[in-house]
Coordinates of C-alpha atoms in Angstrom, one line a residue:
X277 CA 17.0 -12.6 42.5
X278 CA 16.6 -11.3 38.7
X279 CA 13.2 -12.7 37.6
X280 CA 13.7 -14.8 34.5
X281 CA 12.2 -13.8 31.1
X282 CA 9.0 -15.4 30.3
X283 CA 9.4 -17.8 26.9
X284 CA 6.8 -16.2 24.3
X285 CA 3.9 -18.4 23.9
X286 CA 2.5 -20.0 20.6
X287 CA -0.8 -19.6 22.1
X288 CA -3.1 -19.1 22.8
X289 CA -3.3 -15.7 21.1
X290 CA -1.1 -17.2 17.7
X291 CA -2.9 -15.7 14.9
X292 CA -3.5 -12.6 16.9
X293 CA 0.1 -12.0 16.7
X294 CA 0.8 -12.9 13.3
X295 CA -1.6 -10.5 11.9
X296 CA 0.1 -8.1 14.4
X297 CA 3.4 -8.3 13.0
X298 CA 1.5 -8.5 9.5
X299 CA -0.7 -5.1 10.0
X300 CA 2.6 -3.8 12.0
X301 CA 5.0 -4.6 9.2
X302 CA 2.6 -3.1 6.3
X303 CA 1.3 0.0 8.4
X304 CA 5.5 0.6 8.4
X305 CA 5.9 0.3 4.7
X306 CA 2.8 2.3 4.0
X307 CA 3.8 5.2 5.8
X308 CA 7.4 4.9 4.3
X309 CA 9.3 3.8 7.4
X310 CA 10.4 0.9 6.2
X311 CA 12.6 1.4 2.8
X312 CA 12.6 -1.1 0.2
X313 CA 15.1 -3.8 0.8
X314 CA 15.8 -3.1 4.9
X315 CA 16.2 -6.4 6.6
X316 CA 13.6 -8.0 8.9
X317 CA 15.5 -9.5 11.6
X318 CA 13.4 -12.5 12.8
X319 CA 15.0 -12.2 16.4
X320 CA 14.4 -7.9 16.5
X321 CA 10.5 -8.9 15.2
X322 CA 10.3 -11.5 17.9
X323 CA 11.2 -8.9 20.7
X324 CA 9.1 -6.2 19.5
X325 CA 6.0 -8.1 19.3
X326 CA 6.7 -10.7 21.9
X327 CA 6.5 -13.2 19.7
X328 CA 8.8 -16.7 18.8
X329 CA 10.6 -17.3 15.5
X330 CA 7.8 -19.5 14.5
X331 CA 5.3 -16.6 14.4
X332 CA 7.4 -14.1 12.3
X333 CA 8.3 -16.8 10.2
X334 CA 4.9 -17.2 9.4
X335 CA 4.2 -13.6 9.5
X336 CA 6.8 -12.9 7.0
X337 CA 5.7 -15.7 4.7
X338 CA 2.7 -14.1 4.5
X339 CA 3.8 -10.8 3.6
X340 CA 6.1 -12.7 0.8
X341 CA 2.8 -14.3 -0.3
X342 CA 1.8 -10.7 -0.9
X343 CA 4.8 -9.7 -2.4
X344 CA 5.4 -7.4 0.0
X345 CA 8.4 -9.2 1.3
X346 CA 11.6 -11.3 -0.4
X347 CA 12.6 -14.2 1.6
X348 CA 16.2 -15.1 0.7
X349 CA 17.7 -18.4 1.3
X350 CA 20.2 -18.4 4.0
X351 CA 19.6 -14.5 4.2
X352 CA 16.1 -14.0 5.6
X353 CA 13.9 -11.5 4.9
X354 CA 14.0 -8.3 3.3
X355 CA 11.1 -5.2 2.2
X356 CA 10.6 -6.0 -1.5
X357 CA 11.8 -3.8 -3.9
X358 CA 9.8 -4.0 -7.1
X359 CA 11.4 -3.6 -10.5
X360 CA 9.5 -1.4 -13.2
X361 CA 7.8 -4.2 -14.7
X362 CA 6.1 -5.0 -11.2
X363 CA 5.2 -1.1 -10.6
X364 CA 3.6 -1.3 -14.1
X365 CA 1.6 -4.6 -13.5
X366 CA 0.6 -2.9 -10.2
X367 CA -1.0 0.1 -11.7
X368 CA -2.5 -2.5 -14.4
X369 CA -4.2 -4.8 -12.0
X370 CA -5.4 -1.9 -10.3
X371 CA -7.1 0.1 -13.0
X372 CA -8.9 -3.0 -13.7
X373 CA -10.2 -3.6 -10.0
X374 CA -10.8 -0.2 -8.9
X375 CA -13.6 1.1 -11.2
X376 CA -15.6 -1.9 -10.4
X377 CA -15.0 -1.2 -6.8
X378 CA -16.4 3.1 -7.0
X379 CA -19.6 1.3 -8.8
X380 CA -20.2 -0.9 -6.3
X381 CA -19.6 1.6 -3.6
X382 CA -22.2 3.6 -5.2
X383 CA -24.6 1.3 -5.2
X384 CA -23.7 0.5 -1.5
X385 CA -24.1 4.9 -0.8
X386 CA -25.6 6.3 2.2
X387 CA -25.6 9.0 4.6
X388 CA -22.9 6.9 7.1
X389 CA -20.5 6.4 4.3
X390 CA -20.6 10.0 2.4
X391 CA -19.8 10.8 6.0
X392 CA -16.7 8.3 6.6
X393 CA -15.7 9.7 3.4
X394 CA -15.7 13.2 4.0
X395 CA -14.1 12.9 7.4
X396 CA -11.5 11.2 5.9
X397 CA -11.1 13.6 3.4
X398 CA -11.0 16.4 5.7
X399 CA -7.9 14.5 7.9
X400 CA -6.2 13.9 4.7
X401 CA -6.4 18.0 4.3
X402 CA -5.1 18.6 7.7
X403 CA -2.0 16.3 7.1
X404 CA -1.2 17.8 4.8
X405 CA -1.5 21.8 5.6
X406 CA 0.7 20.6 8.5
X407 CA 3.2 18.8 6.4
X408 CA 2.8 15.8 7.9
X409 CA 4.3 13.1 4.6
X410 CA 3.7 9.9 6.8
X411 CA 0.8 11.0 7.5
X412 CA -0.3 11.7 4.1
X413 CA 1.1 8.6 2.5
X414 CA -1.0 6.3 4.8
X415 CA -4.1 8.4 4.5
X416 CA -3.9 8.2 1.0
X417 CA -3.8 4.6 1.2
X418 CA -6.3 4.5 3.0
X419 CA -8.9 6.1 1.1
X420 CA -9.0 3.7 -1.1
X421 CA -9.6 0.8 1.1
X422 CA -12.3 3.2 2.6
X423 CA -14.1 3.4 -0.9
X424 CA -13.3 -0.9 -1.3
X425 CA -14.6 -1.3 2.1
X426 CA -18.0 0.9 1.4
X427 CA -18.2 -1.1 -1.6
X428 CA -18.7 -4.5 0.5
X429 CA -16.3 -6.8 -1.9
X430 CA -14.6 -8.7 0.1
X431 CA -12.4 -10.3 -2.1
X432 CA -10.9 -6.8 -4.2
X433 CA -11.0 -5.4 -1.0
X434 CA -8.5 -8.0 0.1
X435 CA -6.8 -7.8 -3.5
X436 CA -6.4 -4.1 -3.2
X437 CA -4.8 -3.9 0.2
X438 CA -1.8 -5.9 -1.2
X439 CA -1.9 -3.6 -4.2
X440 CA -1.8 -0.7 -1.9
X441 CA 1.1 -2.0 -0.3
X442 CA 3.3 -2.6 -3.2
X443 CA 2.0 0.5 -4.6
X444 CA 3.7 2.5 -1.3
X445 CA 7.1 1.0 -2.0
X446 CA 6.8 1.8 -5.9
X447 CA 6.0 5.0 -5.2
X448 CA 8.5 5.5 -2.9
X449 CA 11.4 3.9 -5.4
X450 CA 10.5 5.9 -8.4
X451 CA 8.5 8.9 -7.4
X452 CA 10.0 12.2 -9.2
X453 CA 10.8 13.9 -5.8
X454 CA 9.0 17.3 -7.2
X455 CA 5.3 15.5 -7.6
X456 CA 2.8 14.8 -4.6
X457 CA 2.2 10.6 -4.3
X458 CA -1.7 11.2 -4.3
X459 CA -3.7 14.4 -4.2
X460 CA -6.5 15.1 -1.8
X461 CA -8.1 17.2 -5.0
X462 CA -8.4 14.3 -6.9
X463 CA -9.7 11.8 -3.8
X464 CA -12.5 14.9 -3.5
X465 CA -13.4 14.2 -7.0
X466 CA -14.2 10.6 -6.5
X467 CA -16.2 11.7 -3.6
X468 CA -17.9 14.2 -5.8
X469 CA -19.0 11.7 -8.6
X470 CA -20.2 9.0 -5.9
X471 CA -22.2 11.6 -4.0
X472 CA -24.1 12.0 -7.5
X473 CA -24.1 8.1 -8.3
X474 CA -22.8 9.3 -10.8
X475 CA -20.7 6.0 -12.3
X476 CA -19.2 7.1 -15.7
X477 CA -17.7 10.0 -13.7
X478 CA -16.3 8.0 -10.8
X479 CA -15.0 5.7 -12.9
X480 CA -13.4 8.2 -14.9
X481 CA -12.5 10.2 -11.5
X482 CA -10.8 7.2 -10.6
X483 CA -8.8 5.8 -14.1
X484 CA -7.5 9.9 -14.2
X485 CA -6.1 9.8 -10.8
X486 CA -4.0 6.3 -10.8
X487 CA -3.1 7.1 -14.9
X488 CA -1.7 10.5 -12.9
X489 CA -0.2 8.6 -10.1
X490 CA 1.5 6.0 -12.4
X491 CA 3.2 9.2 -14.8
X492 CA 4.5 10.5 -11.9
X493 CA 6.5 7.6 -11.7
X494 CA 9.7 7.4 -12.9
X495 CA 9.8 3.7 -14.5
X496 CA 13.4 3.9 -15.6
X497 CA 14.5 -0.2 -17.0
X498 CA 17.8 -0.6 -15.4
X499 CA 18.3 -2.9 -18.3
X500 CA 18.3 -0.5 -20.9
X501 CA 20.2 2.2 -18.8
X502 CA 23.2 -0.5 -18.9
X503 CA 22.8 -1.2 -23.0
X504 CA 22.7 2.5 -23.1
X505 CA 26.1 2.7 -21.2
X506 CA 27.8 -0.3 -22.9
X507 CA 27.1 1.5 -26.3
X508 CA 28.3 4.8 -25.3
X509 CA 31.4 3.6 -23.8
X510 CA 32.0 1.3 -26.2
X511 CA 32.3 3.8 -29.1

């Protein structure tokens, strides 16, 4: 006789799984295998995770909390897909958050950290002499949670990890297919300047490099593009 499926459980491993599905869900979108606007089928979550529709529910609210994810009524859930406006507050809120962040990280320096930094550094290399673009997205990410997390604030680090993830599906909405999303050269020169303690020039490292990222953008208004159109056919 065919055993019967077990029912998932609420507990007592519930938050456990949540921030499964959370770290699961965001790890997918940070290395670009989850598109903006791809549906998150509660049911397909529930198998994968072996979890009920209670816990992705919550899961998902989360993420929309974050603004990570659109839940739409009588729809479900969907991979946000931020307009211009949002990539540009994005960038905004994060050139105010992140200089503080390199200061405090120098102030927090020593010889474990240089060396987190440096390894990291060094993987982000080898991703990408292999061509390895998942890879390279999420490391990229990841070096700046590295520098918030050697910088002991608990609460930008936990600002900047949802600004990391909607920065991934900006980037991967309006980046100009010809430009890299985030050099290892300019990650080096952060390291560089907090090496020194250097402040003014990890600040300055750091403004250069997201100003560069946000250019590479391209922040087209899809409102103008249709005035644009209604004028030109209209003449």
């Amino acid at each position: 006789m065919a055993a019967k499926p077990r029912p998932k459980s609420d507990a007592p491993d519930a938050s456990d799984r949540v921030s499964r599905i959370r770290e699961g869900v965001t790890a997918a979108i940070l290395e670009h295998r989850l598109l903006p606007g791809t549906k998150l089928g509660e049911d397909e979550i529930g198998e994968i995770y072996g979890a009920s529709r209670t816990l992705v529910r919550t899961a998902l609210q989360q993420l929309a909390h974050e603004g990570i994810v659109n839940i739409e009524k009588n729809r479900g859930a969907f991979v946000a897909r931020p307009t211009p406006a949002d990539a540009r507050q994005v960038f905004e809120a994060r050139r105010l958050i992140e200089p503080t962040i390199v200061d405090l990280a120098i102030e927090a320096m020593s010889p474990a950290w240089l060396d987190r930094l440096q390894q990291h550094l060094s993987e982000e290399r080898e991703a990408e002499l292999r061509g390895d673009a998942r890879a390279s997205v999420r490391l990229s990410g990841e070096f700046h949670k590295l520098v918030a997390e050697m910088s002991g604030h608990t609460i930008y680090l936990g600002f900047l990890k949802e600004l990391i993830a909607r920065s991934s599906l900006i980037i991967l909405l309006y980046r100009r297919h010809d430009t890299p999303a985030c050099g290892t050269d300019h990650h080096a020169g952060i390291v560089a300047a907090i090496r020194k303690r250097d402040k003014q020039a990890a600040r300055r490292e750091m403004l250069s490099h997201l100003d560069e990222i946000e250019a590479e953008l391209f922040l087209k208004d899809p409102v103008a593009d249709e005035l644009r159109l209604a004028d030109v056919l209209g003449a």
